[in-house]
Amino acid sequence: MGGITIYGTGSAVPAHSLDNHDLTRMVDTSDEWITSRTGIKNRYISKDETTVSLAVEAGRKTLENSGIDPQQLGLLIVATFTPDNFTPSAASMVQKHLGLNHIPIAAFDINAACSGFIYGLTAAAAMLSALPDCKYGLLIGSEVVSRIIDYSDRGTCILFGDGAGAVVVGRNENSRFVSCLGSKGDDEILCAKIADGDGYSPKFLTMNGREVYQFAIEIIPHSINAVLDKSGCRLEDIRYVICHQANERIIAAAESRLCGRPGQFVRNIEKYGNTSAASIPILLDELNRAGRISRGDKIVLVGFGGGLTWGAVMFEW
Ligand code: UT7
């Protein structure tokens, strides 16, 4: 696939935050344990915000940042594993709330858990290549993970936060785009299943943290190497590697294994925790708004999550 790039970014988080000290009043844990094992200090938790409302706010900021006329959008994808409804999709609701329901946008959700943004970006790139009439797409990763978290389970409640991040993507013949995706077909290691017999209410998220950790520290370097091989680039050519923000130790392990240079493997996990499909675009938005990305910079995004899914992309800004 060739010729797509990102024209704008945006993000949104709930108003209410929950820091490690707040969590010590809820479960048997400590700021020291959470910080040393995960790098997380704070996360944002929804009280009134929904997956759609966060997505709308991030989407609106992204369109402003891109300077693209929203009427030119042909595609709207929301990556989420915590949708508000089975149907309509979050994407159709975002279309409505952005006032775009009078134009024929292809709108749908994608669920690849925490890899959702990488899958969504690949789907957007493929659709933009296949549909000449479709000039731009809005891709949003939006999650209210807190709605499926058991706040008496210290093994999971310390990790996750809510939020949304978004990008406008469009064709650009001078920019390369390379993607590698995969899934293991596992339904035990990291799950949030729909309970049977009680009206389809979701069960809490359950996770074997050690197994996910082992999976992550193998699959992240593997995925990065796969997109580098496919693109003919070396790690030295890459300005930023943006890993899914799941655990500081997981990012540090990949950075060390691949001998990343200082500042190349960027992080913001301390402030937001693991926001699943939103974590990568929130960090991309921070870099963009801080003026830290220049046209032509090569960027690798890499994610992993429930499924077990994984994926990486390399693109040029
Ligand atoms: O998007 C993907 C989502 N998931 C992930 O990325 C998860 C990946 N895994 C991890 O990040 C880590 O495995 C965790 C942070 C979840 C756990 O860290 P760990 O170093 O693997 O700890 P552990 O599960 O091996 O537990 C070590 C000890 C246990 O006590 P014992 O058995 O040694 O007495 C746990 O009960 O730490 C205990 N523990 C805690 N202690 C204080 C587990 N959670 C906590 C806690 N506070 N919150």
mmCIF file with all atom_site columns, N, CA and C in Angstrom, residues 126-182:
data_model
loop_
_atom_site.group_PDB
_atom_site.id
_atom_site.type_symbol
_atom_site.label_atom_id
_atom_site.label_alt_id
_atom_site.label_comp_id
_atom_site.label_asym_id
_atom_site.label_entity_id
_atom_site.label_seq_id
_atom_site.pdbx_PDB_ins_code
_atom_site.Cartn_x
_atom_site.Cartn_y
_atom_site.Cartn_z
_atom_site.occupancy
_atom_site.B_iso_or_equiv
_atom_site.pdbx_formal_charge
_atom_site.auth_seq_id
_atom_site.auth_comp_id
_atom_site.auth_asym_id
_atom_site.auth_atom_id
_atom_site.pdbx_PDB_model_num
ATOM 1   N N  . ALA A 1 126 ? -6.279  1.126   3.157  1.00 0.00 ? 126 ALA A N  1
ATOM 2   C CA . ALA A 1 126 ? -6.719  0.220   2.092  1.00 0.00 ? 126 ALA A CA 1
ATOM 3   C C  . ALA A 1 126 ? -7.958  0.791   1.395  1.00 0.00 ? 126 ALA A C  1
ATOM 4   N N  . MET A 1 127 ? -8.890  1.356   2.170  1.00 0.00 ? 127 MET A N  1
ATOM 5   C CA . MET A 1 127 ? -10.112 1.885   1.568  1.00 0.00 ? 127 MET A CA 1
ATOM 6   C C  . MET A 1 127 ? -9.828  3.140   0.749  1.00 0.00 ? 127 MET A C  1
ATOM 7   N N  . LEU A 1 128 ? -8.927  3.978   1.244  1.00 0.00 ? 128 LEU A N  1
ATOM 8   C CA . LEU A 1 128 ? -8.577  5.174   0.460  1.00 0.00 ? 128 LEU A CA 1
ATOM 9   C C  . LEU A 1 128 ? -7.914  4.774   -0.862 1.00 0.00 ? 128 LEU A C  1
ATOM 10  N N  . SER A 1 129 ? -7.115  3.686   -0.834 1.00 0.00 ? 129 SER A N  1
ATOM 11  C CA . SER A 1 129 ? -6.480  3.211   -2.073 1.00 0.00 ? 129 SER A CA 1
ATOM 12  C C  . SER A 1 129 ? -7.523  2.648   -3.032 1.00 0.00 ? 129 SER A C  1
ATOM 13  N N  . ALA A 1 130 ? -8.548  2.000   -2.460 1.00 0.00 ? 130 ALA A N  1
ATOM 14  C CA . ALA A 1 130 ? -9.524  1.288   -3.306 1.00 0.00 ? 130 ALA A CA 1
ATOM 15  C C  . ALA A 1 130 ? -10.641 2.190   -3.818 1.00 0.00 ? 130 ALA A C  1
ATOM 16  N N  . LEU A 1 131 ? -10.875 3.311   -3.148 1.00 0.00 ? 131 LEU A N  1
ATOM 17  C CA . LEU A 1 131 ? -12.042 4.152   -3.481 1.00 0.00 ? 131 LEU A CA 1
ATOM 18  C C  . LEU A 1 131 ? -11.565 5.533   -3.943 1.00 0.00 ? 131 LEU A C  1
ATOM 19  N N  . PRO A 1 132 ? -11.391 5.716   -5.235 1.00 0.00 ? 132 PRO A N  1
ATOM 20  C CA . PRO A 1 132 ? -10.843 6.985   -5.736 1.00 0.00 ? 132 PRO A CA 1
ATOM 21  C C  . PRO A 1 132 ? -11.673 8.208   -5.351 1.00 0.00 ? 132 PRO A C  1
ATOM 22  N N  . ASP A 1 133 ? -12.996 8.026   -5.154 1.00 0.00 ? 133 ASP A N  1
ATOM 23  C CA . ASP A 1 133 ? -13.847 9.178   -4.787 1.00 0.00 ? 133 ASP A CA 1
ATOM 24  C C  . ASP A 1 133 ? -13.669 9.593   -3.335 1.00 0.00 ? 133 ASP A C  1
ATOM 25  N N  . CYS A 1 134 ? -13.078 8.731   -2.546 1.00 0.00 ? 134 CYS A N  1
ATOM 26  C CA . CYS A 1 134 ? -12.945 8.987   -1.108 1.00 0.00 ? 134 CYS A CA 1
ATOM 27  C C  . CYS A 1 134 ? -11.594 9.666   -0.868 1.00 0.00 ? 134 CYS A C  1
ATOM 28  N N  . LYS A 1 135 ? -11.633 10.957  -0.521 1.00 0.00 ? 135 LYS A N  1
ATOM 29  C CA . LYS A 1 135 ? -10.360 11.706  -0.413 1.00 0.00 ? 135 LYS A CA 1
ATOM 30  C C  . LYS A 1 135 ? -9.750  11.634  0.978  1.00 0.00 ? 135 LYS A C  1
ATOM 31  N N  . TYR A 1 136 ? -10.618 11.742  1.990  1.00 0.00 ? 136 TYR A N  1
ATOM 32  C CA . TYR A 1 136 ? -10.106 11.782  3.365  1.00 0.00 ? 136 TYR A CA 1
ATOM 33  C C  . TYR A 1 136 ? -10.946 10.900  4.276  1.00 0.00 ? 136 TYR A C  1
ATOM 34  N N  . GLY A 1 137 ? -10.299 10.392  5.308  1.00 0.00 ? 137 GLY A N  1
ATOM 35  C CA . GLY A 1 137 ? -11.007 9.597   6.314  1.00 0.00 ? 137 GLY A CA 1
ATOM 36  C C  . GLY A 1 137 ? -10.710 10.143  7.700  1.00 0.00 ? 137 GLY A C  1
ATOM 37  N N  . LEU A 1 138 ? -11.696 10.006  8.590  1.00 0.00 ? 138 LEU A N  1
ATOM 38  C CA . LEU A 1 138 ? -11.487 10.352  10.007 1.00 0.00 ? 138 LEU A CA 1
ATOM 39  C C  . LEU A 1 138 ? -11.448 9.040   10.777 1.00 0.00 ? 138 LEU A C  1
ATOM 40  N N  . LEU A 1 139 ? -10.335 8.785   11.443 1.00 0.00 ? 139 LEU A N  1
ATOM 41  C CA . LEU A 1 139 ? -10.176 7.560   12.243 1.00 0.00 ? 139 LEU A CA 1
ATOM 42  C C  . LEU A 1 139 ? -10.031 7.966   13.698 1.00 0.00 ? 139 LEU A C  1
ATOM 43  N N  . ILE A 1 140 ? -10.870 7.378   14.548 1.00 0.00 ? 140 ILE A N  1
ATOM 44  C CA . ILE A 1 140 ? -10.871 7.731   15.973 1.00 0.00 ? 140 ILE A CA 1
ATOM 45  C C  . ILE A 1 140 ? -10.730 6.448   16.800 1.00 0.00 ? 140 ILE A C  1
ATOM 46  N N  . GLY A 1 141 ? -9.802  6.454   17.750 1.00 0.00 ? 141 GLY A N  1
ATOM 47  C CA . GLY A 1 141 ? -9.759  5.388   18.764 1.00 0.00 ? 141 GLY A CA 1
ATOM 48  C C  . GLY A 1 141 ? -10.423 5.949   20.007 1.00 0.00 ? 141 GLY A C  1
ATOM 49  N N  . SER A 1 142 ? -11.512 5.332   20.465 1.00 0.00 ? 142 SER A N  1
ATOM 50  C CA . SER A 1 142 ? -12.225 5.889   21.625 1.00 0.00 ? 142 SER A CA 1
ATOM 51  C C  . SER A 1 142 ? -12.644 4.775   22.565 1.00 0.00 ? 142 SER A C  1
ATOM 52  N N  . GLU A 1 143 ? -12.379 4.963   23.855 1.00 0.00 ? 143 GLU A N  1
ATOM 53  C CA . GLU A 1 143 ? -12.678 3.894   24.817 1.00 0.00 ? 143 GLU A CA 1
ATOM 54  C C  . GLU A 1 143 ? -13.177 4.459   26.139 1.00 0.00 ? 143 GLU A C  1
ATOM 55  N N  . VAL A 1 144 ? -14.200 3.793   26.682 1.00 0.00 ? 144 VAL A N  1
ATOM 56  C CA . VAL A 1 144 ? -14.553 3.975   28.088 1.00 0.00 ? 144 VAL A CA 1
ATOM 57  C C  . VAL A 1 144 ? -14.314 2.601   28.739 1.00 0.00 ? 144 VAL A C  1
ATOM 58  N N  . VAL A 1 145 ? -13.048 2.282   28.924 1.00 0.00 ? 145 VAL A N  1
ATOM 59  C CA . VAL A 1 145 ? -12.685 0.971   29.486 1.00 0.00 ? 145 VAL A CA 1
ATOM 60  C C  . VAL A 1 145 ? -13.213 0.844   30.910 1.00 0.00 ? 145 VAL A C  1
ATOM 61  N N  . SER A 1 146 ? -13.342 1.981   31.601 1.00 0.00 ? 146 SER A N  1
ATOM 62  C CA . SER A 1 146 ? -13.760 1.938   33.014 1.00 0.00 ? 146 SER A CA 1
ATOM 63  C C  . SER A 1 146 ? -15.116 1.244   33.195 1.00 0.00 ? 146 SER A C  1
ATOM 64  N N  . ARG A 1 147 ? -15.940 1.209   32.128 1.00 0.00 ? 147 ARG A N  1
ATOM 65  C CA . ARG A 1 147 ? -17.262 0.571   32.282 1.00 0.00 ? 147 ARG A CA 1
ATOM 66  C C  . ARG A 1 147 ? -17.167 -0.954  32.383 1.00 0.00 ? 147 ARG A C  1
ATOM 67  N N  . ILE A 1 148 ? -16.019 -1.535  32.031 1.00 0.00 ? 148 ILE A N  1
ATOM 68  C CA . ILE A 1 148 ? -15.880 -2.995  32.171 1.00 0.00 ? 148 ILE A CA 1
ATOM 69  C C  . ILE A 1 148 ? -14.759 -3.361  33.154 1.00 0.00 ? 148 ILE A C  1
ATOM 70  N N  . ILE A 1 149 ? -14.376 -2.389  33.990 1.00 0.00 ? 149 ILE A N  1
ATOM 71  C CA . ILE A 1 149 ? -13.328 -2.657  34.981 1.00 0.00 ? 149 ILE A CA 1
ATOM 72  C C  . ILE A 1 149 ? -13.957 -2.931  36.346 1.00 0.00 ? 149 ILE A C  1
ATOM 73  N N  . ASP A 1 150 ? -13.454 -3.967  36.993 1.00 0.00 ? 150 ASP A N  1
ATOM 74  C CA . ASP A 1 150 ? -13.861 -4.297  38.358 1.00 0.00 ? 150 ASP A CA 1
ATOM 75  C C  . ASP A 1 150 ? -12.926 -3.518  39.295 1.00 0.00 ? 150 ASP A C  1
ATOM 76  N N  . TYR A 1 151 ? -13.474 -2.478  39.941 1.00 0.00 ? 151 TYR A N  1
ATOM 77  C CA . TYR A 1 151 ? -12.621 -1.627  40.794 1.00 0.00 ? 151 TYR A CA 1
ATOM 78  C C  . TYR A 1 151 ? -12.334 -2.249  42.163 1.00 0.00 ? 151 TYR A C  1
ATOM 79  N N  . SER A 1 152 ? -12.577 -3.588  42.272 1.00 0.00 ? 152 SER A N  1
ATOM 80  C CA . SER A 1 152 ? -12.045 -4.292  43.444 1.00 0.00 ? 152 SER A CA 1
ATOM 81  C C  . SER A 1 152 ? -10.931 -5.259  43.013 1.00 0.00 ? 152 SER A C  1
ATOM 82  N N  . ASP A 1 153 ? -10.587 -5.275  41.720 1.00 0.00 ? 153 ASP A N  1
ATOM 83  C CA . ASP A 1 153 ? -9.525  -6.157  41.206 1.00 0.00 ? 153 ASP A CA 1
ATOM 84  C C  . ASP A 1 153 ? -8.259  -5.330  40.974 1.00 0.00 ? 153 ASP A C  1
ATOM 85  N N  . ARG A 1 154 ? -7.313  -5.441  41.897 1.00 0.00 ? 154 ARG A N  1
ATOM 86  C CA . ARG A 1 154 ? -6.110  -4.597  41.800 1.00 0.00 ? 154 ARG A CA 1
ATOM 87  C C  . ARG A 1 154 ? -5.218  -4.975  40.620 1.00 0.00 ? 154 ARG A C  1
ATOM 88  N N  . GLY A 1 155 ? -5.417  -6.187  40.088 1.00 0.00 ? 155 GLY A N  1
ATOM 89  C CA . GLY A 1 155 ? -4.599  -6.620  38.949 1.00 0.00 ? 155 GLY A CA 1
ATOM 90  C C  . GLY A 1 155 ? -4.961  -5.899  37.651 1.00 0.00 ? 155 GLY A C  1
ATOM 91  N N  . THR A 1 156 ? -6.171  -5.342  37.569 1.00 0.00 ? 156 THR A N  1
ATOM 92  C CA . THR A 1 156 ? -6.574  -4.643  36.334 1.00 0.00 ? 156 THR A CA 1
ATOM 93  C C  . THR A 1 156 ? -6.941  -3.169  36.550 1.00 0.00 ? 156 THR A C  1
ATOM 94  N N  . CYS A 1 157 ? -7.535  -2.842  37.721 1.00 0.00 ? 157 CYS A N  1
ATOM 95  C CA . CYS A 1 157 ? -8.100  -1.481  37.838 1.00 0.00 ? 157 CYS A CA 1
ATOM 96  C C  . CYS A 1 157 ? -7.040  -0.394  37.858 1.00 0.00 ? 157 CYS A C  1
ATOM 97  N N  . ILE A 1 158 ? -5.807  -0.749  38.185 1.00 0.00 ? 158 ILE A N  1
ATOM 98  C CA . ILE A 1 158 ? -4.751  0.263   38.228 1.00 0.00 ? 158 ILE A CA 1
ATOM 99  C C  . ILE A 1 158 ? -4.239  0.634   36.836 1.00 0.00 ? 158 ILE A C  1
ATOM 100 N N  . LEU A 1 159 ? -4.554  -0.221  35.850 1.00 0.00 ? 159 LEU A N  1
ATOM 101 C CA . LEU A 1 159 ? -3.919  -0.063  34.539 1.00 0.00 ? 159 LEU A CA 1
ATOM 102 C C  . LEU A 1 159 ? -4.655  0.859   33.576 1.00 0.00 ? 159 LEU A C  1
ATOM 103 N N  . PHE A 1 160 ? -6.001  0.763   33.576 1.00 0.00 ? 160 PHE A N  1
ATOM 104 C CA . PHE A 1 160 ? -6.746  1.316   32.446 1.00 0.00 ? 160 PHE A CA 1
ATOM 105 C C  . PHE A 1 160 ? -7.316  2.699   32.705 1.00 0.00 ? 160 PHE A C  1
ATOM 106 N N  . GLY A 1 161 ? -7.474  3.458   31.620 1.00 0.00 ? 161 GLY A N  1
ATOM 107 C CA . GLY A 1 161 ? -8.107  4.770   31.671 1.00 0.00 ? 161 GLY A CA 1
ATOM 108 C C  . GLY A 1 161 ? -8.962  4.956   30.422 1.00 0.00 ? 161 GLY A C  1
ATOM 109 N N  . ASP A 1 162 ? -9.739  6.029   30.417 1.00 0.00 ? 162 ASP A N  1
ATOM 110 C CA . ASP A 1 162 ? -10.633 6.319   29.294 1.00 0.00 ? 162 ASP A CA 1
ATOM 111 C C  . ASP A 1 162 ? -10.069 7.477   28.463 1.00 0.00 ? 162 ASP A C  1
ATOM 112 N N  . GLY A 1 163 ? -10.464 7.538   27.206 1.00 0.00 ? 163 GLY A N  1
ATOM 113 C CA . GLY A 1 163 ? -10.025 8.654   26.367 1.00 0.00 ? 163 GLY A CA 1
ATOM 114 C C  . GLY A 1 163 ? -10.261 8.367   24.899 1.00 0.00 ? 163 GLY A C  1
ATOM 115 N N  . ALA A 1 164 ? -9.950  9.361   24.087 1.00 0.00 ? 164 ALA A N  1
ATOM 116 C CA . ALA A 1 164 ? -10.093 9.218   22.633 1.00 0.00 ? 164 ALA A CA 1
ATOM 117 C C  . ALA A 1 164 ? -8.981  9.992   21.941 1.00 0.00 ? 164 ALA A C  1
ATOM 118 N N  . GLY A 1 165 ? -8.529  9.453   20.833 1.00 0.00 ? 165 GLY A N  1
ATOM 119 C CA . GLY A 1 165 ? -7.539  10.146  19.993 1.00 0.00 ? 165 GLY A CA 1
ATOM 120 C C  . GLY A 1 165 ? -7.922  9.914   18.542 1.00 0.00 ? 165 GLY A C  1
ATOM 121 N N  . ALA A 1 166 ? -7.618  10.880  17.678 1.00 0.00 ? 166 ALA A N  1
ATOM 122 C CA . ALA A 1 166 ? -8.094  10.773  16.300 1.00 0.00 ? 166 ALA A CA 1
ATOM 123 C C  . ALA A 1 166 ? -7.101  11.352  15.314 1.00 0.00 ? 166 ALA A C  1
ATOM 124 N N  . VAL A 1 167 ? -7.260  10.931  14.065 1.00 0.00 ? 167 VAL A N  1
ATOM 125 C CA . VAL A 1 167 ? -6.449  11.470  12.968 1.00 0.00 ? 167 VAL A CA 1
ATOM 126 C C  . VAL A 1 167 ? -7.330  11.641  11.733 1.00 0.00 ? 167 VAL A C  1
ATOM 127 N N  . VAL A 1 168 ? -6.979  12.615  10.893 1.00 0.00 ? 168 VAL A N  1
ATOM 128 C CA . VAL A 1 168 ? -7.520  12.674  9.539  1.00 0.00 ? 168 VAL A CA 1
ATOM 129 C C  . VAL A 1 168 ? -6.467  12.055  8.627  1.00 0.00 ? 168 VAL A C  1
ATOM 130 N N  . VAL A 1 169 ? -6.877  11.062  7.841  1.00 0.00 ? 169 VAL A N  1
ATOM 131 C CA . VAL A 1 169 ? -5.944  10.436  6.893  1.00 0.00 ? 169 VAL A CA 1
ATOM 132 C C  . VAL A 1 169 ? -6.378  10.768  5.474  1.00 0.00 ? 169 VAL A C  1
ATOM 133 N N  . GLY A 1 170 ? -5.402  10.859  4.605  1.00 0.00 ? 170 GLY A N  1
ATOM 134 C CA . GLY A 1 170 ? -5.724  11.133  3.203  1.00 0.00 ? 170 GLY A CA 1
ATOM 135 C C  . GLY A 1 170 ? -4.599  10.636  2.318  1.00 0.00 ? 170 GLY A C  1
ATOM 136 N N  . ARG A 1 171 ? -4.894  10.558  1.010  1.00 0.00 ? 171 ARG A N  1
ATOM 137 C CA . ARG A 1 171 ? -3.874  10.080  0.069  1.00 0.00 ? 171 ARG A CA 1
ATOM 138 C C  . ARG A 1 171 ? -2.750  11.107  -0.058 1.00 0.00 ? 171 ARG A C  1
ATOM 139 N N  . ASN A 1 172 ? -1.538  10.615  -0.225 1.00 0.00 ? 172 ASN A N  1
ATOM 140 C CA . ASN A 1 172 ? -0.391  11.479  -0.513 1.00 0.00 ? 172 ASN A CA 1
ATOM 141 C C  . ASN A 1 172 ? 0.631   10.601  -1.219 1.00 0.00 ? 172 ASN A C  1
ATOM 142 N N  . GLU A 1 173 ? 0.777   10.818  -2.501 1.00 0.00 ? 173 GLU A N  1
ATOM 143 C CA . GLU A 1 173 ? 1.593   9.898   -3.304 1.00 0.00 ? 173 GLU A CA 1
ATOM 144 C C  . GLU A 1 173 ? 3.068   9.903   -2.879 1.00 0.00 ? 173 GLU A C  1
ATOM 145 N N  . ASN A 1 174 ? 3.499   10.956  -2.167 1.00 0.00 ? 174 ASN A N  1
ATOM 146 C CA . ASN A 1 174 ? 4.913   11.021  -1.756 1.00 0.00 ? 174 ASN A CA 1
ATOM 147 C C  . ASN A 1 174 ? 5.175   10.297  -0.449 1.00 0.00 ? 174 ASN A C  1
ATOM 148 N N  . SER A 1 175 ? 4.113   9.803   0.165  1.00 0.00 ? 175 SER A N  1
ATOM 149 C CA . SER A 1 175 ? 4.285   9.213   1.496  1.00 0.00 ? 175 SER A CA 1
ATOM 150 C C  . SER A 1 175 ? 4.028   7.711   1.440  1.00 0.00 ? 175 SER A C  1
ATOM 151 N N  . ARG A 1 176 ? 4.939   6.936   1.993  1.00 0.00 ? 176 ARG A N  1
ATOM 152 C CA . ARG A 1 176 ? 4.741   5.478   1.997  1.00 0.00 ? 176 ARG A CA 1
ATOM 153 C C  . ARG A 1 176 ? 3.933   5.050   3.212  1.00 0.00 ? 176 ARG A C  1
ATOM 154 N N  . PHE A 1 177 ? 3.244   3.935   3.087  1.00 0.00 ? 177 PHE A N  1
ATOM 155 C CA . PHE A 1 177 ? 2.501   3.366   4.218  1.00 0.00 ? 177 PHE A CA 1
ATOM 156 C C  . PHE A 1 177 ? 2.683   1.857   4.167  1.00 0.00 ? 177 PHE A C  1
ATOM 157 N N  . VAL A 1 178 ? 3.179   1.286   5.255  1.00 0.00 ? 178 VAL A N  1
ATOM 158 C CA . VAL A 1 178 ? 3.423   -0.158  5.324  1.00 0.00 ? 178 VAL A CA 1
ATOM 159 C C  . VAL A 1 178 ? 2.785   -0.688  6.603  1.00 0.00 ? 178 VAL A C  1
ATOM 160 N N  . SER A 1 179 ? 2.161   -1.857  6.517  1.00 0.00 ? 179 SER A N  1
ATOM 161 C CA . SER A 1 179 ? 1.449   -2.393  7.682  1.00 0.00 ? 179 SER A CA 1
ATOM 162 C C  . SER A 1 179 ? 1.688   -3.891  7.838  1.00 0.00 ? 179 SER A C  1
ATOM 163 N N  . CYS A 1 180 ? 1.741   -4.362  9.066  1.00 0.00 ? 180 CYS A N  1
ATOM 164 C CA . CYS A 1 180 ? 1.764   -5.804  9.379  1.00 0.00 ? 180 CYS A CA 1
ATOM 165 C C  . CYS A 1 180 ? 0.791   -6.046  10.524 1.00 0.00 ? 180 CYS A C  1
ATOM 166 N N  . LEU A 1 181 ? -0.143  -6.957  10.338 1.00 0.00 ? 181 LEU A N  1
ATOM 167 C CA . LEU A 1 181 ? -1.151  -7.231  11.374 1.00 0.00 ? 181 LEU A CA 1
ATOM 168 C C  . LEU A 1 181 ? -1.183  -8.726  11.681 1.00 0.00 ? 181 LEU A C  1
ATOM 169 N N  . GLY A 1 182 ? -1.671  -9.077  12.873 1.00 0.00 ? 182 GLY A N  1
ATOM 170 C CA . GLY A 1 182 ? -1.834  -10.497 13.189 1.00 0.00 ? 182 GLY A CA 1
ATOM 171 C C  . GLY A 1 182 ? -2.740  -10.702 14.386 1.00 0.00 ? 182 GLY A C  1
#
